[in-house]
């Protein structure tokens, strides 16, 4: 009897040490799929930060960036076949993942949308982002203050540069700004000389600064020659802001200094603010967003409740998605030191 007890204890201890026979000690695999890093931006930093935080939280996280939308679909299919505990995805193209995500749903793999809301699917468990409308509104409020619009100053010339037409965030950003500035446009305090204000006219393929530069060069040549001033450009992120900065240099723009907005507090954006070429940016600390995502991963893995602050407003065409929206921060030369990376 004593001998058997001893054997039993040895086996039990071995199981405890190796973790064999239990899945509890096995790290849960989490796939982190992000857009391409070609257009500059901050996705590389986002991916690196988020993977490190996931690992600290005890998950076996793997980050992948895609080259284009088809590549992301291929990555997603591979992960679905591997059956990870969760897939976190910032869609390269928010319109094309529906069919593939159906596969994740069938395989019962929870999917969490990161930063960009994915359309045409009901396979999303949670969504976390920053308040995307606020991004544009904060840019607009900044301009309102700098130009003293509240006290009736003007007229000032303004142009808009929006993001990619296949990113569901892009219209939210620019509409947030346009809606806020609309009363000033209606009153004639702000004038869009090019007349380009509809999303179709001002969108920028792939969020690429070269594409923004091309469009702004045309506008500058046509409407802002002979020292005529372009006072403000609402650019939806730092890459697009750089497109405008480069366009002004390329055409030899000689009007008043343009107030250019941005978003991301990317390395280039921060450098452009420090050198006075860009007025402001919107800082969306990836560590803050990723912390919310980790809570969501934990929830789908453990069946617990994540932190959610919006259960009604975030909808795609197929479902309402429980979400957490973080608040972005306005950064200009005065507080640029709060940017952590
Ligand atoms: C993100 C922005 C980013 C843009 C281009 C958007 O979906 O929210 O932070 O600048 O994509 O990558």
Coordinates of N, CA and C and ligand atoms in Angstrom, one line a residue, residues 43 115-116 167 169 173 207 237 263-264 284, ligand 1:
X43 N 1.9 51.3 -37.9 CA 1.5 49.9 -37.7 C 2.6 49.0 -37.1
X115 N -8.9 48.5 -33.9 CA -8.8 49.9 -34.5 C -9.8 50.1 -35.7
X116 N -9.9 49.2 -36.6 CA -10.8 49.4 -37.8 C -12.0 48.4 -37.7
X167 N -10.9 51.8 -45.9 CA -10.7 51.8 -44.4 C -12.0 52.4 -43.8
X169 N -12.5 53.5 -41.1 CA -12.2 54.7 -40.2 C -12.1 56.0 -41.0
X173 N -13.1 59.8 -39.6 CA -12.1 60.9 -39.3 C -12.5 62.2 -40.0
X207 N -3.8 55.3 -48.1 CA -3.3 56.2 -47.1 C -1.9 56.7 -47.5
X237 N -4.1 61.9 -41.4 CA -3.0 61.4 -40.5 C -1.7 62.0 -40.9
X263 N -2.4 62.8 -37.6 CA -2.9 61.8 -36.6 C -1.8 60.7 -36.5
X264 N -1.7 60.2 -35.3 CA -0.8 59.0 -35.0 C 0.4 59.4 -34.2
X284 N -2.6 58.4 -30.3 CA -3.4 57.3 -30.0 C -2.5 56.2 -29.4
Ligands
LIG1 C1 -5.8 54.2 -38.3 C2 -4.9 55.4 -38.3 C3 -3.9 55.3 -39.4 C4 -4.5 54.9 -40.7 C5 -3.5 54.6 -41.8 C6 -6.4 54.1 -39.6 O1 -7.4 53.1 -39.7 O2 -6.8 54.4 -37.3 O3 -4.3 55.5 -37.0 O4 -3.2 56.5 -39.5 O5 -5.4 53.8 -40.5 O6 -2.7 53.5 -41.4

